[in-house]
Backbone as numpy.savetxt, mean C-alpha at the origin, in Angstrom:
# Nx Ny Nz CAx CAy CAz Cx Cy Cz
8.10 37.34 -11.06 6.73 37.00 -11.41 6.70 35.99 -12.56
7.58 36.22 -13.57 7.32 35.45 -14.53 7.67 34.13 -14.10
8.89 33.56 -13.32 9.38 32.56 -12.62 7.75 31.55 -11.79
7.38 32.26 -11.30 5.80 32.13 -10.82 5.42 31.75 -11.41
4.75 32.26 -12.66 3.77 31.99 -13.59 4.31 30.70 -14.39
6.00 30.01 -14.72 6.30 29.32 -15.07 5.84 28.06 -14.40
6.23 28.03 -12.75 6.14 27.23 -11.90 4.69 26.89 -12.09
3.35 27.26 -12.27 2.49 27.04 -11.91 2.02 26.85 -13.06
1.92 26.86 -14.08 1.68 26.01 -15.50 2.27 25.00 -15.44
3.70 24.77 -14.68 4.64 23.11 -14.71 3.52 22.36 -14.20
3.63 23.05 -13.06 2.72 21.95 -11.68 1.39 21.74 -12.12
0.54 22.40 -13.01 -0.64 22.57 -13.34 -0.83 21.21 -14.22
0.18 21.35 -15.70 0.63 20.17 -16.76 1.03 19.08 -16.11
1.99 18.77 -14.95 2.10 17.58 -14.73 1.03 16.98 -13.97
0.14 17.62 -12.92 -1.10 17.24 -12.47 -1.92 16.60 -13.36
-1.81 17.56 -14.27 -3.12 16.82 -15.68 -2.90 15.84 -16.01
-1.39 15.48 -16.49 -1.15 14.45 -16.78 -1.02 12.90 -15.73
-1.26 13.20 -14.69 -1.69 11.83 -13.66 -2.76 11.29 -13.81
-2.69 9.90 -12.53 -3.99 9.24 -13.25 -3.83 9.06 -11.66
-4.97 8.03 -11.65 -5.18 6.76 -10.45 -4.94 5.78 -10.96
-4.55 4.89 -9.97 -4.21 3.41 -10.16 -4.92 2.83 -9.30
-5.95 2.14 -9.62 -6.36 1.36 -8.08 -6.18 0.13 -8.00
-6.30 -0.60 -6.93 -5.98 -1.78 -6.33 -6.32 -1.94 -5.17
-7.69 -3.66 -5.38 -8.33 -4.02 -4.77 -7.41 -5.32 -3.76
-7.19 -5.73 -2.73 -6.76 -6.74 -2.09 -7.39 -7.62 -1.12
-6.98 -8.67 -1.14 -7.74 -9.72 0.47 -6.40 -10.23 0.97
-6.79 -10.59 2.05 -6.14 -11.36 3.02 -6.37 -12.69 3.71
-5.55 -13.28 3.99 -5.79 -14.32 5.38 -4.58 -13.76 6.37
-4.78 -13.38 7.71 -4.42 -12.87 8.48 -3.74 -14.16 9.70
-2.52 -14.11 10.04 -1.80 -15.32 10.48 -1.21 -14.10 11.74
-1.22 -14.16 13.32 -1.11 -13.35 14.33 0.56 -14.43 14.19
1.67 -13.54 14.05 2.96 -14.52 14.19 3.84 -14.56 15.61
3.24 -13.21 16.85 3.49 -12.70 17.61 2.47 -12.06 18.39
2.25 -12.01 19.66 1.35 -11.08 20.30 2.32 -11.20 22.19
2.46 -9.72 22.42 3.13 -9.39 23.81 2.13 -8.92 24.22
1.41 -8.82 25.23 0.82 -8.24 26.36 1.52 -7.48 27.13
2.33 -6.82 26.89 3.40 -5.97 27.77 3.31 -5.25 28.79
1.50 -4.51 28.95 1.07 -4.03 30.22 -0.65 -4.82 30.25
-1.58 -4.10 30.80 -2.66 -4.41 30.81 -3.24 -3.39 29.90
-2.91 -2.30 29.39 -3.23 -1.47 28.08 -2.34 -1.52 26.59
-0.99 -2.56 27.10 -0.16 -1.95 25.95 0.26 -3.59 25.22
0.33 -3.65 23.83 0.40 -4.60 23.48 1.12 -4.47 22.17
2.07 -5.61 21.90 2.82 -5.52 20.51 2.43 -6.94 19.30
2.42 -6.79 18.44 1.42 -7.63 17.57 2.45 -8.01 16.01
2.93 -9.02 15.96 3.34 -8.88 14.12 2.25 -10.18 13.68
2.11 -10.01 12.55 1.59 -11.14 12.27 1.83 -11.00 9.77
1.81 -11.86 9.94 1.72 -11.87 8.32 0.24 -12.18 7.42
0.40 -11.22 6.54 -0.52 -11.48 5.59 -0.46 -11.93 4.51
-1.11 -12.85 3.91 -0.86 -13.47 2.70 -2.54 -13.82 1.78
-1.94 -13.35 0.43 -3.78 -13.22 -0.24 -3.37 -12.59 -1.48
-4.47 -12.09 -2.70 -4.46 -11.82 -3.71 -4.81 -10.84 -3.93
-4.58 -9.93 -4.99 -4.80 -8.41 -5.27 -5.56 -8.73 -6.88
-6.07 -7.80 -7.25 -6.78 -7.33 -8.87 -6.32 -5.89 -8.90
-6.52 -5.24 -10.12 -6.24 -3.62 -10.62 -7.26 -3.46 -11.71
-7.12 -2.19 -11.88 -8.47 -1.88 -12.77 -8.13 -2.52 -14.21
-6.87 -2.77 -15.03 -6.41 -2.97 -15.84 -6.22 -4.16 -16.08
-6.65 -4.97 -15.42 -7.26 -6.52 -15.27 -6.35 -7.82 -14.57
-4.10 -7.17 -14.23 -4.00 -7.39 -13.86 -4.41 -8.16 -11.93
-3.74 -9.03 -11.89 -3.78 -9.86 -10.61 -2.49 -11.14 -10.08
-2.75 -11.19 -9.19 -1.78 -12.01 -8.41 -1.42 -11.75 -6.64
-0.80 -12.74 -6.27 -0.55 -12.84 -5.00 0.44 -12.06 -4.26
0.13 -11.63 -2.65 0.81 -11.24 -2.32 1.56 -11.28 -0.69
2.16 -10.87 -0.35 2.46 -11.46 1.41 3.69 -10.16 1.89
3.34 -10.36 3.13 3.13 -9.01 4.13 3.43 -9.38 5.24
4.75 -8.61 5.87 4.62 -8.62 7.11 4.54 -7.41 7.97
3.46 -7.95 8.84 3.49 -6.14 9.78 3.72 -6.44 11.43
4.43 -5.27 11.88 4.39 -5.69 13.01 3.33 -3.99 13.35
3.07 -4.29 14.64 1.93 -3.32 15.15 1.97 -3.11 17.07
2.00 -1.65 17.02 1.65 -1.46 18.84 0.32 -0.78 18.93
-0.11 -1.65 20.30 -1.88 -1.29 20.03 -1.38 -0.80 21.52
-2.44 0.62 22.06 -2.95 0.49 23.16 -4.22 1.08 23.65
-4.94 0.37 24.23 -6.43 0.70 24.91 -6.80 0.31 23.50
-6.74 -0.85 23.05 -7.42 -1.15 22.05 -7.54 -0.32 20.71
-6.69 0.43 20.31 -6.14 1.59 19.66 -4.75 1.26 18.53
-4.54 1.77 17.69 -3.51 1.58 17.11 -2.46 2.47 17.01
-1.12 2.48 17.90 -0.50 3.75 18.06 0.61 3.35 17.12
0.97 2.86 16.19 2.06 2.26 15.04 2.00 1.35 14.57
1.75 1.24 13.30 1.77 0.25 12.47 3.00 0.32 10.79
3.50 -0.76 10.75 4.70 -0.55 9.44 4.84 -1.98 9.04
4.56 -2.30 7.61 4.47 -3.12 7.08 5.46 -3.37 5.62
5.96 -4.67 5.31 6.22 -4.38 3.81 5.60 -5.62 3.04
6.09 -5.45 1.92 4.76 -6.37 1.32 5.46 -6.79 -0.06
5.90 -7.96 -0.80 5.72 -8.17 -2.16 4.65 -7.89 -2.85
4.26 -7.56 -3.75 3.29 -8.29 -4.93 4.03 -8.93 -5.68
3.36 -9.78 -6.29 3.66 -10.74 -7.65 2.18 -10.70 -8.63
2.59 -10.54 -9.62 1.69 -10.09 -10.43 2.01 -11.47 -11.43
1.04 -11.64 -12.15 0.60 -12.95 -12.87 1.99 -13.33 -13.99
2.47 -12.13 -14.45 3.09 -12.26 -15.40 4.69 -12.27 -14.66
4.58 -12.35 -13.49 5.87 -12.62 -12.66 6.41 -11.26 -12.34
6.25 -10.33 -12.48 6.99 -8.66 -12.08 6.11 -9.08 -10.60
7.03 -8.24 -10.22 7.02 -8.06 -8.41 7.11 -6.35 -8.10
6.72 -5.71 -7.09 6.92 -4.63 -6.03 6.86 -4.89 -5.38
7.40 -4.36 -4.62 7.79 -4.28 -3.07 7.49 -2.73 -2.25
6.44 -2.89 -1.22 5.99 -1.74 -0.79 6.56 -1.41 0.74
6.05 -0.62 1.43 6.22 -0.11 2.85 4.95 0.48 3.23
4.65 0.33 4.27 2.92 1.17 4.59 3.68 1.89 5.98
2.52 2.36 6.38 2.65 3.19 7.84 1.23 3.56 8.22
0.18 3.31 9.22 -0.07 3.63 9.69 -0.25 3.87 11.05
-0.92 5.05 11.51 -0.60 5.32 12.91 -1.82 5.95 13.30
-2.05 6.26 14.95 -3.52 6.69 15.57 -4.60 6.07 14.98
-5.40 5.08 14.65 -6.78 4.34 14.53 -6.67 3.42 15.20
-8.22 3.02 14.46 -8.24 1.69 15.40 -7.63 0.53 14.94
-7.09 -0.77 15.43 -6.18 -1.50 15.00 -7.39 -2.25 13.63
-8.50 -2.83 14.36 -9.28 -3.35 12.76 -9.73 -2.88 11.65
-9.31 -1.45 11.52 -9.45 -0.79 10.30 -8.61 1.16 10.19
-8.40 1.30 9.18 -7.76 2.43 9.14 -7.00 2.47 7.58
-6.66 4.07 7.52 -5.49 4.47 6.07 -4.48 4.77 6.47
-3.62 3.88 5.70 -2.03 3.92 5.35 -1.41 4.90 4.42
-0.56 5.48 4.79 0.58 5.68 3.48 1.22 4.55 3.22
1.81 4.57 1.59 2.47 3.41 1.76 3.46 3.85 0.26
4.31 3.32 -0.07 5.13 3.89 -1.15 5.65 2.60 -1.71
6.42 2.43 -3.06 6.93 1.19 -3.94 8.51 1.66 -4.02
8.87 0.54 -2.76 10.38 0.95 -2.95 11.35 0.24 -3.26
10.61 -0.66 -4.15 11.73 -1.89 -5.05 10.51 -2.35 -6.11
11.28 -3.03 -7.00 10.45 -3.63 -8.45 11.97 -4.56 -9.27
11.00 -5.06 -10.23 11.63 -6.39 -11.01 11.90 -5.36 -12.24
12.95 -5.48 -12.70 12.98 -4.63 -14.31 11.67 -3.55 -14.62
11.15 -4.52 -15.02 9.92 -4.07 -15.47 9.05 -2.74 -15.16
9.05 -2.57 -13.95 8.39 -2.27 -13.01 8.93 -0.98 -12.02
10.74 -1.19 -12.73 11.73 0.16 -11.47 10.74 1.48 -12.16
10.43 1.78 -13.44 9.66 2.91 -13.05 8.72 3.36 -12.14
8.08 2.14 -11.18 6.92 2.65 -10.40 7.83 2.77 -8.77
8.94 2.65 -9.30 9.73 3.13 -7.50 9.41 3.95 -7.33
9.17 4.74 -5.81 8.54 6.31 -5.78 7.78 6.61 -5.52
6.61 5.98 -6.03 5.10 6.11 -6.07 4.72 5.74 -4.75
4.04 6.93 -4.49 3.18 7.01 -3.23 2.03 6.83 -3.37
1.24 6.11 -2.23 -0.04 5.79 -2.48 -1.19 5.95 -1.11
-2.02 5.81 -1.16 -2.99 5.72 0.38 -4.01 4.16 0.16
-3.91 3.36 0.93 -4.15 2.34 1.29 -5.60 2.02 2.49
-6.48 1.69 2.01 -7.07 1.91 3.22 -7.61 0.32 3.58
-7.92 -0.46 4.83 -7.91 -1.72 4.97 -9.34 -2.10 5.78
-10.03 -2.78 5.76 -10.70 -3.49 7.48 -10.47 -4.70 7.56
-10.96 -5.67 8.51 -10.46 -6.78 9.13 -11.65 -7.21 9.46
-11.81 -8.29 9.16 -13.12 -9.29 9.32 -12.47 -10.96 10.34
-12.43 -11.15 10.93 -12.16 -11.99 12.19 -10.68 -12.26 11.91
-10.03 -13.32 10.42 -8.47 -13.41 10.17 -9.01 -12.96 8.71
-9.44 -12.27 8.07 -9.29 -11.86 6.95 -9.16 -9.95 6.68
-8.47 -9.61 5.96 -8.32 -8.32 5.82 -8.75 -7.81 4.40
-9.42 -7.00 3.91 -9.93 -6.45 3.09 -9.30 -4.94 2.46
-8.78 -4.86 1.60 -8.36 -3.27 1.31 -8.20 -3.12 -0.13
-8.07 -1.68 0.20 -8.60 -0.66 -1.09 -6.84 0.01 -1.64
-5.98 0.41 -2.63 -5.02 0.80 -2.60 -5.31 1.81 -3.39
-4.93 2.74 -3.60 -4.67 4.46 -4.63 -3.56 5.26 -4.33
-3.07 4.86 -6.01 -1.87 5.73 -5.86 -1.77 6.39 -7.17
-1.22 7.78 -7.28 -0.94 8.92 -8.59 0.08 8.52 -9.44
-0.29 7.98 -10.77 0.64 7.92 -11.37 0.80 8.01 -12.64
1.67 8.60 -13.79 1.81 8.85 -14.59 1.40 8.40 -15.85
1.26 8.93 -16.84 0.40 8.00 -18.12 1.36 6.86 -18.47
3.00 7.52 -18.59 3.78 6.20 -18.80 3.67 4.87 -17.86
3.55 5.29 -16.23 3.37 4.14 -15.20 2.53 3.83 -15.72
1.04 4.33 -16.52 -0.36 3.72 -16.65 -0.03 2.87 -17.86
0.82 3.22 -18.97 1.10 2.33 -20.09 1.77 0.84 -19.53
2.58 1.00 -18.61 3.16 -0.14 -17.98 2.65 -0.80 -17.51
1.31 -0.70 -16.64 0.97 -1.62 -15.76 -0.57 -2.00 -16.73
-0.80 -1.28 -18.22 -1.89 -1.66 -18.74 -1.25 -3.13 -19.45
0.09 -2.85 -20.05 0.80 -3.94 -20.96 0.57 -5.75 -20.00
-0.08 -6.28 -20.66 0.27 -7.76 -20.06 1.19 -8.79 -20.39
């Protein structure tokens, strides 16, 4: 019991101590590939390239490639990775995933699984991503949990 009661004050304290991070993004949407493979089934990569902001006033550019299988107009896999470059030159490098929606809009997981010096503390970090698509432009929202130290890092300019 006491083992219990330890565990759940840990988990309780490190909860408290998280934050949000958000991050706003655009796109221009470039189709680099499209298969028609049946009359329902279709395979799609195309790259994205465009600029991000954060609540902390950072910004900078970023580019993306995803490839994607649609069918019946549906999105049955999607996996993407992505630089950022941030103004002051630090970079991440992400991975997304989404799967089952519709291909012009939907939420991702997505995680930071590379960085510039600066920045290897935010390897790890998981986040939810959510996007829509306006004819070649893409629009999205990013949130991910992260620590007061990650929050000291990404406040520093």
């Amino acid at each position: 019991m006491k083992y219990i009661l330890k565990l759940i004050v840990f988990l309780s304290f490190n909860y408290a101590i998280c934050e949000e991070y958000i991050l706003e993004f655009q796109a221009n949407v470039k189709i680099v590939r499209e298969y028609d493979i049946s009359n329902v089934d279709k395979f799609r990569s195309y790259q994205l390239i465009g600029t991000f902001t954060d609540e902390y006033g950072n910004y900078g550019k970023f580019d993306a490639v995803i490839t994607s299988d649609i069918k019946d107009n549906k999105l049955i896999k999607l996996e993407g990775t992505a630089i950022y470059i941030y103004s002051n030159e630090e970079k991440l490098y992400i991975r997304a995933n989404r799967k089952d929606s519709d291909y012009d809009a939907g939420v991702a997981e997505m995680e930071i699984i590379g960085a510039s010096d600066k920045f290897k503390p935010l390897i790890s970090t998981k986040c939810i991503q959510s996007v829509r698509y306006f004819k070649d432009t893409i629009f999205g929202l990013q949130k991910c949990i992260i620590s007061e130290e990650q929050r000291d890092l990404l406040e520093k300019k």
